[in-house]
Amino acid sequence: MVALGGGGVSRAGGGDYNSNHHHHLGQQQQQQQQQRHHSNNFPKFEPVDQQLRLVRMLLSCAGAVAIDNLDLARAILVQLRALVVPHGSPMQRLASYVTEALVARLSRNTRSSHFQGLIADHSLQQLSSATRSDMLEAFWVFYEYIPIGKFTHLTMNQILLEAADRERAIHVVDFQVWYGAQWPSFLQSLAMRPGGPPVVRMTAVGSSLRDLQEAGSKLLDCARSLGVPFEYCILRVELEEFHAGMVELRDGEAVLVNSLCQFHRFLKRDLDQFLQGLRSLRPRLVVMAENDADHNSPDFMHRFMACLHYYSAVFDAFDASLHMPGTLPGRKKLEELIAAQKLRNMIACEGSERVERHESMRAWNARMEGVGFRAVSMSHKAINQASLLLKLYYSDGYTLTNQEGFLILGWRGMPLNGVGAWI
């Protein structure tokens, strides 16, 4: 473990492809019925007949892939490639990426970085300077124009502040520090606490030493300017290799675990073991944000339909939020480098290659309760702050739902991201 203090750096001790599909008429008829049902449940981006034609062709192609009818799948892909336009309507753009993923799945050629999921922090450092610049711009556009980033930071911070309200020493274990964007407002709130701020220690978990150091430098400067006693510790490790024994615990500290869209990466391994490890830290609170989606089904067709439905809403939201001429280049990078990276992995890959394994907040709650955690309901303040954020700064299409104690941000009623907390 590496500890940063006083602005310096010092050492501190410290399903494989499913081969079980059957070629029989009953299965094809069932899939066709499902396709007709799901094709009528997508946002209306363009004339209905054009959208439905694309959706039905995508579903038909996926259905053919699912039952290994390769000739039919290839024939439909030829038609899709003639129809989709990468720079057209939201549905056209989405269909272009989905078609690309189906081609890769059919050919089992998924070694390209396009199919490896959202670029991890260590991979970002390996990119060319131009590609890295595009990636950072995509994240900036996402944070500035789409409410998901600010919604999750605002809500998670409020939950953490309430949990640490009377603590004099807190230890935040953060699984996604990402340049420290979440934490300045958190530190500012602590600085304003009656009686003075607590002592704060943060353990930042990640694989890119450069990113972790940059975040630490910024947060140390921020804490110093606010008068908050602050220690920043780096735990450099591949996320999938993390275990709770790596975290240094100290007497008298209240442990707060924070994860922004990271826990789903543990779903391809023994998640219960990871969660039981978190329990061993005896945290005062675990708070996480994740895509509220059903993208982890072992059944390809089920996962494909859920993915298509979810990203139809995502692309519609992007289009509504980034429709001015000056924002179009940023939207293109956002779709290509963030949204498409995730959906291509969900559709094209299986087994250990499939890393984008999102589940619903309800499913996460079942997993958390299964190892002994108990869900904490959202406070009125957390809900009101998130509601005000959407009303003041974002399109009317965004929705907020308090669902079974979890706060869900959606687009026209379609859940996108959720925040939940457990003790």
Short mmCIF file of C-alpha atoms in Angstrom, two decimals:
data_model
loop_
_atom_site.label_atom_id
_atom_site.label_comp_id
_atom_site.label_asym_id
_atom_site.label_seq_id
_atom_site.Cartn_x
_atom_site.Cartn_y
_atom_site.Cartn_z
CA MET A 1 0.00 0.00 0.00
CA VAL A 2 1.25 3.51 -0.84
CA ALA A 3 0.29 6.47 1.35
CA LEU A 4 0.22 10.07 0.18
CA GLY A 5 0.66 12.75 2.77
CA GLY A 6 1.53 16.43 2.68
CA GLY A 7 1.49 16.40 -1.10
CA GLY A 8 4.24 13.78 -1.42
CA VAL A 9 4.26 10.05 -1.98
CA SER A 10 5.70 7.75 0.66
CA ARG A 11 5.70 4.02 1.40
CA ALA A 12 3.51 3.04 4.31
CA GLY A 13 3.42 -0.71 5.06
CA GLY A 14 0.75 -1.95 4.83
CA GLY A 15 -21.20 -19.10 -20.01
CA ASP A 16 -18.99 -20.03 -22.44
CA TYR A 17 -20.98 -19.90 -25.66
CA ASN A 18 -24.19 -21.82 -25.05
CA SER A 19 -24.02 -25.01 -27.05
CA ASN A 20 -27.27 -26.32 -25.64
CA HIS A 21 -29.68 -24.46 -27.92
CA HIS A 22 -31.91 -26.81 -29.92
CA HIS A 23 -33.03 -26.38 -33.49
CA HIS A 24 -36.74 -26.97 -33.11
CA LEU A 25 -39.81 -25.12 -34.25
CA GLY A 26 -41.31 -24.63 -30.77
CA GLN A 27 -38.33 -22.58 -29.63
CA GLN A 28 -38.40 -20.45 -32.76
CA GLN A 29 -42.11 -19.75 -32.28
CA GLN A 30 -41.56 -18.78 -28.65
CA GLN A 31 -38.75 -16.41 -29.62
CA GLN A 32 -40.85 -14.85 -32.35
CA GLN A 33 -43.61 -14.14 -29.82
CA GLN A 34 -41.06 -12.57 -27.46
CA GLN A 35 -39.65 -10.48 -30.30
CA ARG A 36 -43.07 -9.12 -31.26
CA HIS A 37 -43.73 -8.18 -27.63
CA HIS A 38 -40.37 -6.49 -27.06
CA SER A 39 -40.27 -4.66 -30.38
CA ASN A 40 -43.27 -2.61 -29.29
CA ASN A 41 -41.60 -1.39 -26.08
CA PHE A 42 -38.85 0.90 -27.40
CA PRO A 43 -38.66 4.72 -27.39
CA LYS A 44 -40.00 6.20 -30.61
CA PHE A 45 -36.95 7.83 -32.19
CA GLU A 46 -38.17 8.03 -35.80
CA PRO A 47 -41.12 6.92 -37.93
CA VAL A 48 -42.52 3.85 -36.22
CA ASP A 49 -42.33 1.58 -39.24
CA GLN A 50 -38.59 2.26 -39.69
CA GLN A 51 -37.83 1.74 -36.02
CA LEU A 52 -39.88 -1.44 -35.74
CA ARG A 53 -38.28 -2.85 -38.86
CA LEU A 54 -34.81 -2.34 -37.38
CA VAL A 55 -35.79 -3.71 -33.97
CA ARG A 56 -37.45 -6.79 -35.46
CA MET A 57 -34.48 -7.49 -37.70
CA LEU A 58 -32.08 -7.19 -34.76
CA LEU A 59 -34.24 -9.52 -32.68
CA SER A 60 -34.56 -11.99 -35.55
CA CYS A 61 -30.82 -11.99 -36.10
CA ALA A 62 -30.13 -12.49 -32.40
CA GLY A 63 -32.70 -15.30 -32.32
CA ALA A 64 -30.96 -17.02 -35.22
CA VAL A 65 -27.59 -16.65 -33.48
CA ALA A 66 -29.05 -18.05 -30.26
CA ILE A 67 -30.16 -21.30 -31.94
CA ASP A 68 -27.03 -21.53 -34.13
CA ASN A 69 -28.90 -20.93 -37.38
CA LEU A 70 -25.82 -19.30 -38.85
CA ASP A 71 -27.03 -19.08 -42.44
CA LEU A 72 -30.14 -17.15 -41.42
CA ALA A 73 -28.13 -14.91 -39.09
CA ARG A 74 -25.66 -14.04 -41.86
CA ALA A 75 -28.48 -13.29 -44.30
CA ILE A 76 -30.13 -10.90 -41.83
CA LEU A 77 -26.79 -9.25 -41.07
CA VAL A 78 -26.32 -8.48 -44.76
CA GLN A 79 -29.66 -6.65 -44.73
CA LEU A 80 -28.87 -4.87 -41.46
CA ARG A 81 -25.55 -3.57 -42.75
CA ALA A 82 -27.37 -2.08 -45.71
CA LEU A 83 -29.92 -0.36 -43.43
CA VAL A 84 -28.02 0.98 -40.43
CA VAL A 85 -26.41 4.42 -40.55
CA PRO A 86 -23.75 5.16 -37.88
CA HIS A 87 -24.60 8.87 -37.93
CA GLY A 88 -28.38 8.65 -38.26
CA SER A 89 -31.17 8.61 -35.69
CA PRO A 90 -30.61 7.21 -32.18
CA MET A 91 -32.05 3.85 -33.22
CA GLN A 92 -29.89 3.80 -36.35
CA ARG A 93 -26.77 4.54 -34.30
CA LEU A 94 -27.64 1.92 -31.70
CA ALA A 95 -28.42 -0.65 -34.39
CA SER A 96 -25.01 -0.01 -35.95
CA TYR A 97 -23.20 -0.95 -32.72
CA VAL A 98 -25.48 -3.92 -32.06
CA THR A 99 -24.92 -5.22 -35.59
CA GLU A 100 -21.16 -4.94 -35.06
CA ALA A 101 -21.48 -6.96 -31.85
CA LEU A 102 -23.59 -9.66 -33.54
CA VAL A 103 -21.03 -10.00 -36.33
CA ALA A 104 -18.27 -10.43 -33.74
CA ARG A 105 -20.28 -13.00 -31.79
CA LEU A 106 -21.10 -14.94 -34.94
CA SER A 107 -17.44 -15.02 -36.02
CA ARG A 108 -16.22 -15.43 -32.43
CA ASN A 109 -13.70 -12.70 -33.13
CA THR A 110 -13.81 -10.61 -29.96
CA ARG A 111 -10.13 -9.95 -29.34
CA SER A 112 -10.36 -6.32 -30.41
CA SER A 113 -10.44 -3.73 -27.60
CA HIS A 114 -13.91 -2.77 -28.94
CA PHE A 115 -15.33 -5.84 -27.22
CA GLN A 116 -13.53 -5.74 -23.88
CA GLY A 117 -15.98 -3.52 -22.02
CA LEU A 118 -15.54 -0.04 -20.64
CA ILE A 119 -11.84 0.77 -20.64
CA ALA A 120 -10.34 0.23 -17.18
CA ASP A 121 -8.12 2.87 -15.62
CA HIS A 122 -4.90 0.95 -16.28
CA SER A 123 -5.88 0.41 -19.94
CA LEU A 124 -6.57 4.13 -20.32
CA GLN A 125 -2.90 4.81 -19.58
CA GLN A 126 -1.87 2.48 -22.40
CA LEU A 127 -3.84 4.35 -25.06
CA SER A 128 -2.31 6.79 -27.50
CA SER A 129 -2.44 10.41 -26.36
CA ALA A 130 -5.12 11.19 -28.97
CA THR A 131 -7.35 8.26 -27.96
CA ARG A 132 -6.82 8.99 -24.28
CA SER A 133 -7.83 12.60 -24.92
CA ASP A 134 -11.01 11.42 -26.69
CA MET A 135 -11.81 9.10 -23.80
CA LEU A 136 -11.40 11.84 -21.22
CA GLU A 137 -13.56 14.15 -23.34
CA ALA A 138 -16.26 11.46 -23.49
CA PHE A 139 -16.26 11.19 -19.70
CA TRP A 140 -16.37 14.98 -19.39
CA VAL A 141 -19.37 15.19 -21.75
CA PHE A 142 -21.06 12.41 -19.79
CA TYR A 143 -20.54 14.22 -16.50
CA GLU A 144 -21.54 17.67 -17.74
CA TYR A 145 -24.57 16.88 -19.91
CA ILE A 146 -25.98 13.60 -18.56
CA PRO A 147 -27.24 13.62 -14.94
CA ILE A 148 -26.09 10.11 -14.04
CA GLY A 149 -22.64 11.18 -12.78
CA LYS A 150 -23.78 14.12 -10.69
CA PHE A 151 -26.84 12.22 -9.44
CA THR A 152 -24.75 9.32 -8.18
CA HIS A 153 -22.08 11.52 -6.58
CA LEU A 154 -24.64 13.77 -4.89
CA THR A 155 -26.73 10.89 -3.58
CA MET A 156 -23.83 8.71 -2.46
CA ASN A 157 -22.18 11.62 -0.65
CA GLN A 158 -25.39 12.48 1.20
CA ILE A 159 -25.77 8.88 2.36
CA LEU A 160 -22.13 8.79 3.51
CA LEU A 161 -22.43 12.11 5.35
CA GLU A 162 -25.49 10.89 7.22
CA ALA A 163 -23.75 7.63 8.17
CA ALA A 164 -20.67 9.48 9.47
CA ASP A 165 -22.59 12.30 11.12
CA ARG A 166 -21.20 11.83 14.63
CA GLU A 167 -17.91 10.11 13.82
CA ARG A 168 -14.60 11.79 14.71
CA ALA A 169 -12.52 9.54 12.45
CA ILE A 170 -13.69 8.01 9.18
CA HIS A 171 -12.02 5.71 6.68
CA VAL A 172 -13.44 5.76 3.14
CA VAL A 173 -12.58 2.74 0.97
CA ASP A 174 -13.26 3.90 -2.59
CA PHE A 175 -13.35 1.46 -5.50
CA GLN A 176 -13.53 4.18 -8.19
CA VAL A 177 -11.75 7.39 -7.25
CA TRP A 178 -11.57 8.55 -10.93
CA TYR A 179 -9.59 11.80 -10.52
CA GLY A 180 -11.37 12.45 -7.23
CA ALA A 181 -14.43 14.06 -8.82
CA GLN A 182 -16.82 12.77 -6.14
CA TRP A 183 -14.94 14.00 -3.09
CA PRO A 184 -14.42 17.81 -3.01
CA SER A 185 -18.08 18.43 -2.15
CA PHE A 186 -17.94 15.66 0.47
CA LEU A 187 -14.88 17.25 2.10
CA GLN A 188 -16.53 20.67 1.95
CA SER A 189 -19.58 19.34 3.80
CA LEU A 190 -17.34 17.81 6.46
CA ALA A 191 -15.45 21.11 6.83
CA MET A 192 -18.73 22.87 7.64
CA ARG A 193 -19.75 20.39 10.32
CA PRO A 194 -20.53 22.03 13.70
CA GLY A 195 -17.66 21.33 16.06
CA GLY A 196 -15.16 20.90 13.24
CA PRO A 197 -14.43 18.19 10.67
CA PRO A 198 -13.47 14.61 11.52
CA VAL A 199 -10.14 13.05 10.67
CA VAL A 200 -10.52 11.50 7.21
CA ARG A 201 -8.50 8.67 5.71
CA MET A 202 -9.18 7.40 2.21
CA THR A 203 -8.01 4.14 0.65
CA ALA A 204 -8.29 4.44 -3.13
CA VAL A 205 -8.45 1.06 -4.88
CA GLY A 206 -7.35 0.87 -8.52
CA SER A 207 -4.78 -0.42 -10.98
CA SER A 208 -3.37 2.81 -12.45
CA LEU A 209 -0.78 4.35 -10.11
CA ARG A 210 -0.70 7.53 -12.17
CA ASP A 211 -4.45 8.12 -11.92
CA LEU A 212 -4.51 7.30 -8.22
CA GLN A 213 -1.61 9.67 -7.55
CA GLU A 214 -3.21 12.49 -9.55
CA ALA A 215 -6.47 12.08 -7.63
CA GLY A 216 -4.61 12.01 -4.33
CA SER A 217 -2.69 15.18 -5.10
CA LYS A 218 -5.92 17.04 -5.92
CA LEU A 219 -7.74 15.77 -2.85
CA LEU A 220 -4.85 16.57 -0.51
CA ASP A 221 -4.81 20.14 -1.84
CA CYS A 222 -8.59 20.36 -1.48
CA ALA A 223 -8.60 19.04 2.08
CA ARG A 224 -5.75 21.34 3.07
CA SER A 225 -7.58 24.39 1.74
CA LEU A 226 -10.72 23.39 3.67
CA GLY A 227 -8.91 22.57 6.89
CA VAL A 228 -9.93 18.90 6.89
CA PRO A 229 -7.34 16.48 8.36
CA PHE A 230 -6.84 14.07 5.47
CA GLU A 231 -4.69 11.06 4.65
CA TYR A 232 -4.76 9.40 1.25
CA CYS A 233 -3.66 5.78 0.79
CA ILE A 234 -3.23 4.02 -2.54
CA LEU A 235 -4.09 0.34 -2.89
CA ARG A 236 -2.83 -0.55 -6.34
CA VAL A 237 -4.41 -3.79 -7.46
CA GLU A 238 -6.44 -5.17 -10.33
CA LEU A 239 -10.04 -4.89 -9.20
CA GLU A 240 -10.77 -8.58 -9.77
CA GLU A 241 -7.81 -9.50 -7.53
CA PHE A 242 -8.85 -7.31 -4.61
CA HIS A 243 -9.62 -8.89 -1.25
CA ALA A 244 -10.52 -7.25 2.03
CA GLY A 245 -7.31 -8.36 3.74
CA MET A 246 -5.45 -5.75 1.68
CA VAL A 247 -7.17 -2.89 3.51
CA GLU A 248 -5.40 -1.52 6.58
CA LEU A 249 -7.82 -1.06 9.47
CA ARG A 250 -7.21 1.21 12.47
CA ASP A 251 -8.96 1.36 15.81
CA GLY A 252 -11.51 4.13 16.22
CA GLU A 253 -12.22 4.64 12.51
CA ALA A 254 -15.69 4.23 11.01
CA VAL A 255 -15.25 2.38 7.70
CA LEU A 256 -17.34 3.61 4.75
CA VAL A 257 -17.22 1.58 1.52
CA ASN A 258 -17.95 3.45 -1.73
CA SER A 259 -18.31 1.83 -5.16
CA LEU A 260 -19.31 3.69 -8.31
CA CYS A 261 -20.22 1.12 -10.98
CA GLN A 262 -17.49 -1.34 -10.00
CA PHE A 263 -19.07 -4.21 -8.06
CA HIS A 264 -20.62 -5.73 -11.21
CA ARG A 265 -17.12 -6.71 -12.32
CA PHE A 266 -17.02 -9.24 -9.47
CA LEU A 267 -20.05 -11.09 -10.86
CA LYS A 268 -17.86 -13.25 -13.09
CA ARG A 269 -16.05 -14.67 -10.03
CA ASP A 270 -17.09 -15.67 -6.50
CA LEU A 271 -19.08 -12.58 -5.55
CA ASP A 272 -20.17 -14.01 -2.19
CA GLN A 273 -16.53 -14.37 -1.15
CA PHE A 274 -15.89 -10.72 -2.07
CA LEU A 275 -18.99 -9.50 -0.21
CA GLN A 276 -18.14 -11.59 2.84
CA GLY A 277 -14.73 -9.93 2.75
CA LEU A 278 -16.41 -6.55 2.84
CA ARG A 279 -18.39 -7.72 5.87
CA SER A 280 -15.11 -8.54 7.60
CA LEU A 281 -14.18 -4.84 7.39
CA ARG A 282 -17.16 -4.18 9.69
CA PRO A 283 -18.20 -1.14 7.66
CA ARG A 284 -20.50 1.48 9.09
CA LEU A 285 -21.99 1.64 5.58
CA VAL A 286 -21.58 0.26 2.07
CA VAL A 287 -22.94 2.52 -0.67
CA MET A 288 -22.90 1.67 -4.35
CA ALA A 289 -24.20 2.88 -7.68
CA GLU A 290 -24.78 0.51 -10.59
CA ASN A 291 -26.66 0.31 -13.86
CA ASP A 292 -30.13 -0.86 -12.79
CA ALA A 293 -30.43 -3.45 -15.55
CA ASP A 294 -30.79 -7.16 -16.26
CA HIS A 295 -27.62 -7.71 -18.29
CA ASN A 296 -26.19 -10.77 -16.58
CA SER A 297 -28.54 -13.52 -17.71
CA PRO A 298 -26.76 -16.67 -18.97
CA ASP A 299 -29.50 -16.90 -21.61
CA PHE A 300 -28.25 -14.93 -24.61
CA MET A 301 -31.66 -14.01 -26.01
CA HIS A 302 -32.93 -12.74 -22.66
CA ARG A 303 -29.78 -10.67 -22.19
CA PHE A 304 -29.93 -9.35 -25.75
CA MET A 305 -33.52 -8.12 -25.37
CA ALA A 306 -32.73 -6.46 -22.04
CA CYS A 307 -29.63 -4.82 -23.50
CA LEU A 308 -31.47 -3.53 -26.57
CA HIS A 309 -34.31 -2.14 -24.47
CA TYR A 310 -31.94 -0.46 -22.00
CA TYR A 311 -29.66 1.12 -24.59
CA SER A 312 -32.60 2.30 -26.67
CA ALA A 313 -33.45 4.50 -23.68
CA VAL A 314 -29.80 5.50 -23.20
CA PHE A 315 -29.36 6.62 -26.82
CA ASP A 316 -32.68 8.46 -26.69
CA ALA A 317 -31.53 10.28 -23.53
CA PHE A 318 -28.18 11.15 -25.13
CA ASP A 319 -29.99 12.54 -28.16
CA ALA A 320 -32.27 14.73 -26.04
CA SER A 321 -29.43 15.99 -23.85
CA LEU A 322 -26.85 16.56 -26.61
CA HIS A 323 -28.79 17.82 -29.62
CA MET A 324 -27.16 21.23 -30.16
CA PRO A 325 -24.65 21.40 -33.04
CA GLY A 326 -21.73 22.17 -30.71
CA THR A 327 -22.38 19.08 -28.61
CA LEU A 328 -22.63 16.53 -31.44
CA PRO A 329 -18.89 15.60 -31.55
CA GLY A 330 -18.97 15.00 -27.80
CA ARG A 331 -22.09 12.87 -28.12
CA LYS A 332 -20.43 10.73 -30.78
CA LYS A 333 -17.43 10.09 -28.51
CA LEU A 334 -19.74 9.38 -25.57
CA GLU A 335 -21.70 6.80 -27.55
CA GLU A 336 -18.66 5.19 -29.16
CA LEU A 337 -16.25 5.09 -26.21
CA ILE A 338 -18.63 4.50 -23.30
CA ALA A 339 -22.07 3.15 -24.26
CA ALA A 340 -20.96 1.05 -27.24
CA GLN A 341 -17.96 -0.34 -25.35
CA LYS A 342 -20.31 -1.80 -22.78
CA LEU A 343 -23.09 -3.12 -25.03
CA ARG A 344 -20.66 -4.75 -27.48
CA ASN A 345 -19.14 -6.72 -24.61
CA MET A 346 -22.57 -7.79 -23.31
CA ILE A 347 -23.68 -9.06 -26.72
CA ALA A 348 -20.51 -10.40 -28.32
CA CYS A 349 -18.78 -12.07 -25.39
CA GLU A 350 -19.31 -14.98 -23.01
CA GLY A 351 -17.42 -16.62 -20.19
CA SER A 352 -14.58 -14.70 -18.57
CA GLU A 353 -14.52 -12.25 -21.50
CA ARG A 354 -17.95 -10.90 -20.54
CA VAL A 355 -17.16 -8.29 -17.89
CA GLU A 356 -20.17 -5.97 -18.23
CA ARG A 357 -22.57 -8.02 -16.08
CA HIS A 358 -25.09 -5.54 -14.72
CA GLU A 359 -27.96 -6.61 -12.49
CA SER A 360 -30.98 -4.84 -11.04
CA MET A 361 -30.81 -3.11 -7.66
CA ARG A 362 -33.33 -5.68 -6.44
CA ALA A 363 -30.93 -8.48 -7.40
CA TRP A 364 -28.05 -6.67 -5.71
CA ASN A 365 -30.09 -6.34 -2.54
CA ALA A 366 -30.72 -10.09 -2.52
CA ARG A 367 -26.99 -10.72 -2.89
CA MET A 368 -26.11 -8.25 -0.12
CA GLU A 369 -28.72 -9.65 2.26
CA GLY A 370 -27.47 -13.14 1.48
CA VAL A 371 -24.16 -12.39 3.22
CA GLY A 372 -25.69 -10.52 6.15
CA PHE A 373 -26.01 -6.90 5.02
CA ARG A 374 -29.24 -4.97 5.57
CA ALA A 375 -30.54 -2.28 3.22
CA VAL A 376 -30.80 1.33 4.43
CA SER A 377 -33.67 3.46 3.13
CA MET A 378 -32.97 6.77 1.42
CA SER A 379 -33.46 9.88 3.55
CA HIS A 380 -35.88 12.61 2.50
CA LYS A 381 -32.89 14.93 2.04
CA ALA A 382 -31.15 12.56 -0.36
CA ILE A 383 -34.32 12.18 -2.42
CA ASN A 384 -35.11 15.90 -2.44
CA GLN A 385 -31.56 16.85 -3.48
CA ALA A 386 -31.61 14.44 -6.41
CA SER A 387 -35.07 15.61 -7.47
CA LEU A 388 -33.98 19.26 -7.39
CA LEU A 389 -30.86 18.46 -9.43
CA LEU A 390 -32.97 16.97 -12.23
CA LYS A 391 -35.54 19.77 -12.20
CA LEU A 392 -32.99 22.59 -12.33
CA TYR A 393 -30.48 21.33 -14.85
CA TYR A 394 -31.75 18.49 -17.05
CA SER A 395 -34.34 17.47 -19.63
CA ASP A 396 -37.89 16.69 -18.50
CA GLY A 397 -37.45 13.11 -19.73
CA TYR A 398 -35.38 12.07 -16.72
CA THR A 399 -37.30 10.38 -13.91
CA LEU A 400 -36.54 9.63 -10.27
CA THR A 401 -38.04 6.69 -8.38
CA ASN A 402 -37.66 5.61 -4.76
CA GLN A 403 -38.02 1.87 -5.32
CA GLU A 404 -37.85 -0.46 -2.32
CA GLY A 405 -35.40 1.89 -0.59
CA PHE A 406 -33.17 2.43 -3.64
CA LEU A 407 -33.05 5.66 -5.60
CA ILE A 408 -33.40 4.99 -9.33
CA LEU A 409 -32.63 7.48 -12.11
CA GLY A 410 -34.44 6.67 -15.35
CA TRP A 411 -35.30 7.98 -18.77
CA ARG A 412 -39.04 8.22 -19.49
CA GLY A 413 -39.65 5.58 -16.83
CA MET A 414 -36.93 3.17 -18.00
CA PRO A 415 -34.50 2.58 -15.08
CA LEU A 416 -30.91 3.53 -15.92
CA ASN A 417 -28.85 3.84 -12.73
CA GLY A 418 -29.56 3.09 -9.10
CA VAL A 419 -27.97 3.97 -5.76
CA GLY A 420 -28.31 1.73 -2.73
CA ALA A 421 -26.83 1.51 0.77
CA TRP A 422 -26.39 -1.31 3.28
CA ILE A 423 -25.20 -1.74 6.85
#
